[in-house]
Coordinates of N, CA and C and ligand atoms in Angstrom, one line a residue:
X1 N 0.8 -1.2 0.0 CA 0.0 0.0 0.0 C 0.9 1.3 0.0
X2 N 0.3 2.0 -0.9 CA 1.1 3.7 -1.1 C 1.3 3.9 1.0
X3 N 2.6 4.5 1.1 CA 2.0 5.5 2.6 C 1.6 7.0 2.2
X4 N 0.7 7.1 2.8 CA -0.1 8.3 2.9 C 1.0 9.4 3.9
X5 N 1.3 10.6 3.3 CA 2.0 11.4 4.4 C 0.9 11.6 5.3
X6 N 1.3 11.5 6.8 CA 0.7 11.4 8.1 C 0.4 13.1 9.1
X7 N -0.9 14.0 8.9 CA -0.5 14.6 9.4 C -1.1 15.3 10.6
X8 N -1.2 15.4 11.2 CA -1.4 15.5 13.1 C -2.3 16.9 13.3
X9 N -3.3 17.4 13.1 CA -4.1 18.3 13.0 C -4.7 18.7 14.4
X10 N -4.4 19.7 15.1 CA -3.7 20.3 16.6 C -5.3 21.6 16.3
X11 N -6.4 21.4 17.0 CA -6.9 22.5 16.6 C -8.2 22.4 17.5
X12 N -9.0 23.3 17.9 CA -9.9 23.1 19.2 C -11.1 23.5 18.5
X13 N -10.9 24.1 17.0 CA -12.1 25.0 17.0 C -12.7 23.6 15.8
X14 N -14.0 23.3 16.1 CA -13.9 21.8 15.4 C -14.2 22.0 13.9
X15 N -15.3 23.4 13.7 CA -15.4 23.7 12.2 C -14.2 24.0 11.3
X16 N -12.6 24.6 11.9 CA -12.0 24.1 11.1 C -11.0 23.0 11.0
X17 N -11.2 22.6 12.1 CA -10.4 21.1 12.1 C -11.3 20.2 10.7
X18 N -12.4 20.2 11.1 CA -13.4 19.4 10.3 C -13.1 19.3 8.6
X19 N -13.1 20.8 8.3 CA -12.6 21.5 7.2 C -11.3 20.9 6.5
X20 N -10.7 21.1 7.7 CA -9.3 20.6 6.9 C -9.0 18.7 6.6
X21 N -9.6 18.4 7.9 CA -9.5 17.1 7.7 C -10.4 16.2 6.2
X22 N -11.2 17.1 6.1 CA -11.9 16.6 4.4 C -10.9 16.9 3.6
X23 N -10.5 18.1 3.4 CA -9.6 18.7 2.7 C -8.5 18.0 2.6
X24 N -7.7 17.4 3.3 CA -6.3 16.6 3.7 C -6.8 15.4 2.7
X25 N -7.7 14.6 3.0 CA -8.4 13.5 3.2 C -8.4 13.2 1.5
X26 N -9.4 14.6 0.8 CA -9.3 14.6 -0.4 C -8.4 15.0 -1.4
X27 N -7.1 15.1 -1.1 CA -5.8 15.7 -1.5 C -4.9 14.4 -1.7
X28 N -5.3 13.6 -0.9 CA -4.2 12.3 -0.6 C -3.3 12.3 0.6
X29 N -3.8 13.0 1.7 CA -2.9 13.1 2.8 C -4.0 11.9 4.1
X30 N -3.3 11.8 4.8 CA -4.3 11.2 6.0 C -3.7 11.7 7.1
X31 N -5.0 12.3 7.4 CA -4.7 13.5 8.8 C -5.5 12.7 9.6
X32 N -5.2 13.1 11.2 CA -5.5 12.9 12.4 C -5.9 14.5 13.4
X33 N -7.0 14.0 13.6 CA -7.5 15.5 14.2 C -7.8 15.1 15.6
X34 N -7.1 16.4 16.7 CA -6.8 16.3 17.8 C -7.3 18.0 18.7
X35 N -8.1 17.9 19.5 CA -8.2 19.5 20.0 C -7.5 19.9 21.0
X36 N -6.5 19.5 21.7 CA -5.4 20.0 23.0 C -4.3 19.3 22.2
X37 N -3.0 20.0 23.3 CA -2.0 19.7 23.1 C -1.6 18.2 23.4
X38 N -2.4 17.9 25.1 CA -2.2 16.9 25.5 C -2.5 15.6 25.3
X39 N -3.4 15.9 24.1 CA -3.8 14.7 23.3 C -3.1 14.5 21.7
X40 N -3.0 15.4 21.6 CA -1.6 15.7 20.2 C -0.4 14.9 20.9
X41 N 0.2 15.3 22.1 CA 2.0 14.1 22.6 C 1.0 12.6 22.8
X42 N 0.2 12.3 23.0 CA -0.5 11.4 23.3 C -0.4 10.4 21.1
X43 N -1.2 10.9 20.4 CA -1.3 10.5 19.1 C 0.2 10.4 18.9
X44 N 1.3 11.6 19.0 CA 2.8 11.8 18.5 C 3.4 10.4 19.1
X45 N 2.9 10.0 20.7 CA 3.7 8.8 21.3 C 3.4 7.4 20.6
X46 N 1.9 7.8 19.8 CA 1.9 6.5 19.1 C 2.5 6.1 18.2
X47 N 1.9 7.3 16.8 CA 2.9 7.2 15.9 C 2.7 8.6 15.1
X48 N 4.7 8.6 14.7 CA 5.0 9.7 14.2 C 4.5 9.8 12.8
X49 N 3.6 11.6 13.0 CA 3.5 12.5 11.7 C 4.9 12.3 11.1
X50 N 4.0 13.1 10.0 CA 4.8 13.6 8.8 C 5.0 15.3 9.0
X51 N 3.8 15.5 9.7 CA 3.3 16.9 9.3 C 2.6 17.6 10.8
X52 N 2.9 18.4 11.1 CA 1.8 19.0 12.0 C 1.3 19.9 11.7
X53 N 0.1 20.1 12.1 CA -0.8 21.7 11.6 C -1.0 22.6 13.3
X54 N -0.1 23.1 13.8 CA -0.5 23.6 15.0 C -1.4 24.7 15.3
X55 N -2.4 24.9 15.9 CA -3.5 25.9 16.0 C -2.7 26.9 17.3
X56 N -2.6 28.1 17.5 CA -1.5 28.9 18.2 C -2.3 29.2 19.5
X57 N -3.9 29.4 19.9 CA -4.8 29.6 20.6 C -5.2 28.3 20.8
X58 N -4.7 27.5 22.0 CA -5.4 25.8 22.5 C -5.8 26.1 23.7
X59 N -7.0 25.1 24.2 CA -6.9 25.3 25.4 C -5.9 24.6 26.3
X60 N -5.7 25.1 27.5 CA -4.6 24.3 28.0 C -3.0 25.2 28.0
X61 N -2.3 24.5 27.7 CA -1.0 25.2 27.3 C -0.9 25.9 25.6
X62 N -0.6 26.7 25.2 CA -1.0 27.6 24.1 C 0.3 26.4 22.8
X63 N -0.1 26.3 21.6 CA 1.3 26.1 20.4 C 2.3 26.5 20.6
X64 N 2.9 27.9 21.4 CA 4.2 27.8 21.2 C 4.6 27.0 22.3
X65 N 4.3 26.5 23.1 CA 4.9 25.7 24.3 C 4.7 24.2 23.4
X66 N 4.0 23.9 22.9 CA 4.0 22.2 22.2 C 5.2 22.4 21.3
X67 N 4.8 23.4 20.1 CA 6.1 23.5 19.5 C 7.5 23.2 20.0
X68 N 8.3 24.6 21.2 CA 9.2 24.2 21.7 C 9.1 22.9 22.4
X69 N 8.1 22.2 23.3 CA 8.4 20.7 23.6 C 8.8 19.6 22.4
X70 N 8.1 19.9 21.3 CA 8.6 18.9 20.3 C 9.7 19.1 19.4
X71 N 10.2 20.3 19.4 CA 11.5 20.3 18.5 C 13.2 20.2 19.8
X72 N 12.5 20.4 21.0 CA 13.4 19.5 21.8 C 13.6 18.2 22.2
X73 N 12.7 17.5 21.4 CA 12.4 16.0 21.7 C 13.2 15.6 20.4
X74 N 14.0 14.5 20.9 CA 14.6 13.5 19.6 C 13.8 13.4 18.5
X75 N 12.7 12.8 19.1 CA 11.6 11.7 18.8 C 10.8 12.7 17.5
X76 N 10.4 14.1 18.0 CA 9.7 15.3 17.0 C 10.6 16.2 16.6
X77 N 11.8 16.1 16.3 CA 12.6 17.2 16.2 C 13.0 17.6 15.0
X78 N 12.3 16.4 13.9 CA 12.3 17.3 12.6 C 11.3 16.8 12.2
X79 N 10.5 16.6 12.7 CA 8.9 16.8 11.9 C 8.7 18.0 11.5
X80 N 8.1 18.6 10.5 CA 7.7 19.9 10.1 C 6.8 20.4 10.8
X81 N 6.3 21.7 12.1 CA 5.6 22.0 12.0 C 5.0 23.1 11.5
X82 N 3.6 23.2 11.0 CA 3.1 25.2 10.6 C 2.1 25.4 11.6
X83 N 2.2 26.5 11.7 CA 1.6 26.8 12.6 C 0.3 27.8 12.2
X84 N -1.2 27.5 12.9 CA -2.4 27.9 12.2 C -2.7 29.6 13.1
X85 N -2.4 30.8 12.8 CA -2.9 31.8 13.7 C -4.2 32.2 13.0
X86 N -4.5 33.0 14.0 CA -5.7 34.1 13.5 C -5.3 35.1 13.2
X87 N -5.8 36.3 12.3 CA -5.4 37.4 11.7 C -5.2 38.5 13.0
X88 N -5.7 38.3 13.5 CA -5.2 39.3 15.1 C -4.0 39.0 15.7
X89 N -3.6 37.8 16.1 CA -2.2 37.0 16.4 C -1.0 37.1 15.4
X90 N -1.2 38.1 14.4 CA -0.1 37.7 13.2 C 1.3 38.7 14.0
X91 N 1.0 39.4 14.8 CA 2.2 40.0 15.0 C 3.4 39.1 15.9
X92 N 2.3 37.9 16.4 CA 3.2 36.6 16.6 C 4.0 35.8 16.0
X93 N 3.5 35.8 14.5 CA 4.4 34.8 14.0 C 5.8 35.1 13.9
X94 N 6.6 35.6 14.6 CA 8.2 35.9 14.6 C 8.3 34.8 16.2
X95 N 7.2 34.8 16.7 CA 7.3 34.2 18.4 C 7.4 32.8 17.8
X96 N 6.3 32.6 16.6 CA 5.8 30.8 16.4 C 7.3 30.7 15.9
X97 N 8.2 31.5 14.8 CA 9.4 30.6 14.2 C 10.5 30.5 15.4
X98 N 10.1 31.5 16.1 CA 11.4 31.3 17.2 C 10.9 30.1 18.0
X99 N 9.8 29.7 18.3 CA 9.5 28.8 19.2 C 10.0 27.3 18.1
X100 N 10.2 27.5 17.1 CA 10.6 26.2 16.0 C 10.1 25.7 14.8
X101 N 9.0 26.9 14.9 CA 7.7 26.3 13.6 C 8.5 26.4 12.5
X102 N 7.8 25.6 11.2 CA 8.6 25.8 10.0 C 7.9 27.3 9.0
X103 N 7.3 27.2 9.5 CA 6.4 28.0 8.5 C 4.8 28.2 9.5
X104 N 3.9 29.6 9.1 CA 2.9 29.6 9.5 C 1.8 29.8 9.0
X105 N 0.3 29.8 8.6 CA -0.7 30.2 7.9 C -1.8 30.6 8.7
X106 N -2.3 32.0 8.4 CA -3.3 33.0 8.7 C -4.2 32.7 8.1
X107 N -5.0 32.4 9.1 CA -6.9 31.3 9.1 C -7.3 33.4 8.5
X108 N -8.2 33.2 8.3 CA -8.7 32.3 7.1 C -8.3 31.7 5.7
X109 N -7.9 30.6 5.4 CA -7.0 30.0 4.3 C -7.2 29.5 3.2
X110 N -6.9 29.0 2.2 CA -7.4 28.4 1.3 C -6.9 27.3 1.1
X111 N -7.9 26.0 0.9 CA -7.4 24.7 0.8 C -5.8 24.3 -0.2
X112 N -6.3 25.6 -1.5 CA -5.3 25.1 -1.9 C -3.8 25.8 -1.4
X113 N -3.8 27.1 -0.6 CA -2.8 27.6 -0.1 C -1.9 26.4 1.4
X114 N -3.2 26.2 1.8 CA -2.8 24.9 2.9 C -1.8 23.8 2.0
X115 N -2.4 23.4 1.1 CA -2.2 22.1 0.3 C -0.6 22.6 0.0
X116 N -0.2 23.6 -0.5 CA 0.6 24.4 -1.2 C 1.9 24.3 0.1
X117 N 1.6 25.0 0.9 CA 2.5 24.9 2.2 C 2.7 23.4 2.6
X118 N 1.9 22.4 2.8 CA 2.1 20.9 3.4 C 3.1 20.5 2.3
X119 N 3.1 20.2 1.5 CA 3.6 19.7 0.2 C 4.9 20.7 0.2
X120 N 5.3 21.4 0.5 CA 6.3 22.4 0.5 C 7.0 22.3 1.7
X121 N 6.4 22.1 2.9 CA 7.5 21.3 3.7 C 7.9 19.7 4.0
X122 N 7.0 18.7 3.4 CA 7.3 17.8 2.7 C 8.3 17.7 2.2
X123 N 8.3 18.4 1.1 CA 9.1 18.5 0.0 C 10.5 19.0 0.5
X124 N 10.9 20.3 1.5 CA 11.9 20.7 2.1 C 12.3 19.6 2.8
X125 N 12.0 18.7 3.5 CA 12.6 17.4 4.3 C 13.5 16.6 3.9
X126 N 12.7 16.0 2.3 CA 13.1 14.8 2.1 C 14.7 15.3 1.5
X127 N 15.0 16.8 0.6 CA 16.7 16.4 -0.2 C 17.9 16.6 1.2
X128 N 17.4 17.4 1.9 CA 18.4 18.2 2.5 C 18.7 16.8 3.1
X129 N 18.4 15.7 3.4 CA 18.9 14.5 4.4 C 19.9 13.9 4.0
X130 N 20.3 14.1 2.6 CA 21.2 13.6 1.9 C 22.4 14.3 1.5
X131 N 22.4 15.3 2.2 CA 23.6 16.1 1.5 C 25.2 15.8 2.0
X132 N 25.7 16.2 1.5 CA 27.4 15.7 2.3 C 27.7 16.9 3.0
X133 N 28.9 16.4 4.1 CA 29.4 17.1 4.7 C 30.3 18.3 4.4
X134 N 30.5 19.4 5.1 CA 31.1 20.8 4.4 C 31.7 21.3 5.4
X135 N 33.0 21.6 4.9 CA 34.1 22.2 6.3 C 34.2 24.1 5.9
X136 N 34.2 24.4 6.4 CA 34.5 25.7 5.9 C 35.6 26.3 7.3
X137 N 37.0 26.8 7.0 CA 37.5 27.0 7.9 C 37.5 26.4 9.5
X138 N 36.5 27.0 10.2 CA 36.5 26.1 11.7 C 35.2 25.6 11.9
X139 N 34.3 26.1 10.7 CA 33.2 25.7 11.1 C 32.5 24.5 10.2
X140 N 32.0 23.3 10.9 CA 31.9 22.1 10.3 C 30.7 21.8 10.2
X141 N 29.7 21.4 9.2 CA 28.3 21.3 8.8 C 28.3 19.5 8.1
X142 N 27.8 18.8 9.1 CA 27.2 17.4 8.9 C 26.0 17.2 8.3
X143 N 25.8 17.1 6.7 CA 23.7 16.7 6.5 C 23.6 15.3 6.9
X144 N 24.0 15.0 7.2 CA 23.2 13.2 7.4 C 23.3 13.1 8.8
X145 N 24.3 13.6 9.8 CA 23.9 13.8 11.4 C 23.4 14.8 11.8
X146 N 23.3 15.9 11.1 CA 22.9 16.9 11.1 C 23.4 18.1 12.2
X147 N 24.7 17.5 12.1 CA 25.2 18.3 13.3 C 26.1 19.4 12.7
X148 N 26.6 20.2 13.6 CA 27.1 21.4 13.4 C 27.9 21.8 14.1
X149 N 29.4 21.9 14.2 CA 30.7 22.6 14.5 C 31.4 23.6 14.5
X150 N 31.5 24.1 15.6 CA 32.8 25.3 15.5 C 34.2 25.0 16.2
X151 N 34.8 24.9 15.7 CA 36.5 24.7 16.5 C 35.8 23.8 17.8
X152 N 35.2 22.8 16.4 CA 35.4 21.2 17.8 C 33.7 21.6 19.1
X153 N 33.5 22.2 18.9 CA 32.4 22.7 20.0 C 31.3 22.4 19.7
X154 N 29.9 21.3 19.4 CA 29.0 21.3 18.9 C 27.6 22.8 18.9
X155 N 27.3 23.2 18.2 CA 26.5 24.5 17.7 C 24.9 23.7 17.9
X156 N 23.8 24.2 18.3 CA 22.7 24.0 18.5 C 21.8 24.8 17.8
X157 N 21.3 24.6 16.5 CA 20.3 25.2 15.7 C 18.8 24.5 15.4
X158 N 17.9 25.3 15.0 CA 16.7 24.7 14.2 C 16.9 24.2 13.2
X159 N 15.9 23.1 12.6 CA 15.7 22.5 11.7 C 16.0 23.4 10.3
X160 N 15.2 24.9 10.5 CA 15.5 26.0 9.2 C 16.7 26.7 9.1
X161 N 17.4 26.8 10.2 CA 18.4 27.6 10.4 C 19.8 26.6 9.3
X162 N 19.8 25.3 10.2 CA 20.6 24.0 9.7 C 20.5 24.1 8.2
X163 N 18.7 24.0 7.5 CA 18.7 24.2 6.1 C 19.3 25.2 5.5
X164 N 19.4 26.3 5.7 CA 19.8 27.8 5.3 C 21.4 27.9 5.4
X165 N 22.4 27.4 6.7 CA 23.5 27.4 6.5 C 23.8 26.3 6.1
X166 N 23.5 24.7 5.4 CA 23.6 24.1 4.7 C 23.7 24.6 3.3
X167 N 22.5 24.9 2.8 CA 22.7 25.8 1.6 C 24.3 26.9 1.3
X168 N 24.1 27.9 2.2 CA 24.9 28.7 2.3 C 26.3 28.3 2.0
X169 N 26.7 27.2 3.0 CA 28.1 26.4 3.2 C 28.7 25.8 1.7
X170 N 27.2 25.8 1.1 CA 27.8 24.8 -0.2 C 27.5 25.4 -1.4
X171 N 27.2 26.9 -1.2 CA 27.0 27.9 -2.6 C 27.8 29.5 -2.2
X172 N 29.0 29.0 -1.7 CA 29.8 30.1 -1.2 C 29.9 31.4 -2.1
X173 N 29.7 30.9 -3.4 CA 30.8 31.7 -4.9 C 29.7 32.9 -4.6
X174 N 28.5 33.3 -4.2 CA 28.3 34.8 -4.9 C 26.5 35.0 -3.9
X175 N 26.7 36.0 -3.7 CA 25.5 36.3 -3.2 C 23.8 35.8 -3.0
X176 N 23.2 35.7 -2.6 CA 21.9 35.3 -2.6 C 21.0 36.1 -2.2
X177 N 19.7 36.3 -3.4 CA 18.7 37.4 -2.7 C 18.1 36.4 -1.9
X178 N 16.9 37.4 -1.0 CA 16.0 36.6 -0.2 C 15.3 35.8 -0.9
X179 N 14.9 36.4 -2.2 CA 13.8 34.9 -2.7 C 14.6 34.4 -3.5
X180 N 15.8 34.4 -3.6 CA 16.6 33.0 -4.1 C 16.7 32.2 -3.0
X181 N 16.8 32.9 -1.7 CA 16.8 31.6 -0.8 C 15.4 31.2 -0.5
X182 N 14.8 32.0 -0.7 CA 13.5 31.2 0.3 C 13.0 29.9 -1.1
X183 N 13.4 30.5 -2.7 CA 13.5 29.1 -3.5 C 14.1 27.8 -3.4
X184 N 15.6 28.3 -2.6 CA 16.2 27.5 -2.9 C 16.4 26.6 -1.5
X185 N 15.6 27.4 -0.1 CA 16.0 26.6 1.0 C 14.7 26.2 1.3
X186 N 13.5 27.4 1.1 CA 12.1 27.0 1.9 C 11.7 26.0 0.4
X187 N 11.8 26.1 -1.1 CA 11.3 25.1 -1.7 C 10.2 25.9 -2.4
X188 N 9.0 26.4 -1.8 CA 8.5 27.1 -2.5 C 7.7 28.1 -2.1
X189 N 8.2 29.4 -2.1 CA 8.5 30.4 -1.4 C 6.6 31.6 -1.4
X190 N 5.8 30.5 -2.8 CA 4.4 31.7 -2.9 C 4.1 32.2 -1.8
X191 N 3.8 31.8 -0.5 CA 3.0 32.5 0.6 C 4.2 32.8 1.4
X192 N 5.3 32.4 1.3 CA 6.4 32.8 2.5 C 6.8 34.4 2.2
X193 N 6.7 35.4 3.5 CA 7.0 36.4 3.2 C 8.9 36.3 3.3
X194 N 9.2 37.7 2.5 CA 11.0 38.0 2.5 C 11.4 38.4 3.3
X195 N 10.7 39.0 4.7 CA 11.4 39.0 5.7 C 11.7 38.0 6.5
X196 N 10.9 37.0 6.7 CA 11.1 35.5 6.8 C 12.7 35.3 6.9
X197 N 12.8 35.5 5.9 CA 14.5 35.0 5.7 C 15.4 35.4 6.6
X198 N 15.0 37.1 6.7 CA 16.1 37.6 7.8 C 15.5 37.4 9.1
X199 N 14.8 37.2 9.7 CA 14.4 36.6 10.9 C 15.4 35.4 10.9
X200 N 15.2 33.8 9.9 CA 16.2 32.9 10.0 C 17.3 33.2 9.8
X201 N 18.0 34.5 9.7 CA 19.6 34.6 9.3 C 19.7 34.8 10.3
X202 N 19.1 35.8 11.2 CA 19.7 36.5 13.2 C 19.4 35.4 13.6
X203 N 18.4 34.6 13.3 CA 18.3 33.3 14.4 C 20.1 32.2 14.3
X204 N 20.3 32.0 12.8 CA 21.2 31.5 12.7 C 22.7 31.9 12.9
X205 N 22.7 33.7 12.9 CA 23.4 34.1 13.7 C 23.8 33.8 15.2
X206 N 22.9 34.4 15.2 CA 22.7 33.5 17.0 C 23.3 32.1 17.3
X207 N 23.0 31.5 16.6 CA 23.3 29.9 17.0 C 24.6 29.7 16.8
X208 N 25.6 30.2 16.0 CA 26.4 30.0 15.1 C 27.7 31.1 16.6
X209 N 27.2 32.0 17.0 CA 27.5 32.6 18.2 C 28.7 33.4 17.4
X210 N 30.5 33.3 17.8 CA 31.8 33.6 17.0 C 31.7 33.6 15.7
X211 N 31.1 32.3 14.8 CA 31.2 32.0 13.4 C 30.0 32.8 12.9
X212 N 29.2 33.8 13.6 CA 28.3 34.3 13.0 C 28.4 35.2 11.9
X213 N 29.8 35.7 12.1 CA 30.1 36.9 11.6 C 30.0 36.7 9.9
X214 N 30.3 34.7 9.8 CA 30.3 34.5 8.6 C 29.0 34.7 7.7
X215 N 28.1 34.5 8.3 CA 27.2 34.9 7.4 C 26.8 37.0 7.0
X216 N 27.5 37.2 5.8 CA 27.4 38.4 5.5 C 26.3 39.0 5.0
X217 N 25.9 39.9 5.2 CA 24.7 40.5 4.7 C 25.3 41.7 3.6
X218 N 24.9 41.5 2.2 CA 25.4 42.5 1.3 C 23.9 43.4 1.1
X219 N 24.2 44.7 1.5 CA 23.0 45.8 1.6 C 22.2 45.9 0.0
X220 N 21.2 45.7 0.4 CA 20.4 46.0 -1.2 C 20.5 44.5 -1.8
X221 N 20.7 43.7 -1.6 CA 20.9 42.7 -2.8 C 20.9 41.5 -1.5
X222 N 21.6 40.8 -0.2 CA 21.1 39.4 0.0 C 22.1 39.0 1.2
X223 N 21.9 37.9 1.1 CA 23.2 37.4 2.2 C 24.2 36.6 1.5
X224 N 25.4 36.2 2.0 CA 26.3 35.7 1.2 C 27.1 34.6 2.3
X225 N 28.0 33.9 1.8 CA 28.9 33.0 3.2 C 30.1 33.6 3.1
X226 N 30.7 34.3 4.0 CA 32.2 34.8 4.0 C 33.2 33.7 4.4
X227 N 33.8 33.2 3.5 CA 34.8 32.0 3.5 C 36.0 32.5 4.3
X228 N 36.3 33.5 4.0 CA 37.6 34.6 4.3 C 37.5 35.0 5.8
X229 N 36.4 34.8 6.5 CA 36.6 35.6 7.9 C 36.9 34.7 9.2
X230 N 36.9 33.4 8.7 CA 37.9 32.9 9.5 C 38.4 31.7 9.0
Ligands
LIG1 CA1 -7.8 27.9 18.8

């Protein structure tokens, strides 16, 4: 039997859980619909998504707390999640990507914009697993352990951050605008806005701490990898 991508639908409000679960259903996905958090780790312990759809307003403990519990867990730590806000909550979504989300979508949505994003971080999962390893001066980038080095020290990043300086590590020669990257890292960039990107570049700054410096920002035009700065 084909497997059906598996995906974990986190949502309290049942008209659009309901909605989407047809929707999934009639797309070729097979979703699982769940209204708290505590019953989402509960489904997650049984068996692992493919996909999460996180609703940001649950009762109980709110999305970004499930989020950060699952992208600290072995077990959910690269499952993709998006995260579902309401148009009043959008000044959050800088809170949902720092909490670990991959991406997020503003209810009210369109099946095929949903369909569009699921399939798009799908699709972001499966190449990057395969990529080879990349030294750049002191700093060392593993795709198949997915780990990450500076002079010997292991580095602690997100799932997007990892994607973005993977990229970066291994297309050193020349500049990249924002929506070159968000084609070439997010996959398929329609609904992702371009500041997106620089949010994941400070995040990845951050993580990267000393070796941050390598990632350069050229004004007007993108970010780039500075090979030269250490
Ligand atoms: Ca809700």
């Amino acid at each position: 039997m084909r497997h059906l991508p598996k995906v974990l639908i986190v949502e309290d409000e049942p008209s659009i859980a309901e909605l989407i679960t047809v929707n999934l259903r009639h797309n070729g996905l097979s979703p699982t619909w769940v209204d708290d958090g505590e019953k989402a780790q509960k489904a997650i312990d049984e068996v692992l998504p493919d996909v999460i759809l996180l609703d940001w307003m649950l009762p109980g403990q709110s999305g970004v707390y499930w989020a950060r519990k699952w992208r600290s867990d072995p077990r959910t730590k690269s499952v993709p999640i998006l995260f579902l806000t309401a148009k009043s909550e959008e000044v959050d979504k800088v809170s949902g990507l720092d909490a670990g989300a991959d991406d997020y979508i503003t209810k009210p949505f369109s099946t095929q914009e949903l369909m569009a994003r699921i399939r798009s971080v799908l699709r972001r999962r499966a190449p990057q697993q395969a990529e080879d390893a990349v030294t750049i001066g002191q700093l060392h980038l593993d795709g198949a352990t997915h780990r990450v080095t500076f002079a010997g020290e292991s580095l602690k990043m997100g799932p997007t951050e990892f994607k973005l300086l993977n990229f970066l590590m291994h297309h050193t020669e020349r500049v990249h605008s924002r929506s070159q990257l968000l084609d070439k890292v997010w996959g398929d960039h329609v609904f992702i806005e371009e500041r997106t990107v620089d949010v994941h570049v400070k995040r990845l700054r951050e993580a990267l701490g000393e070796a941050g410096a390598m990632i350069e920002t050229v004004r007007g035009v993108g970010y780039r990898f500075n090979n030269q700065s250490n």
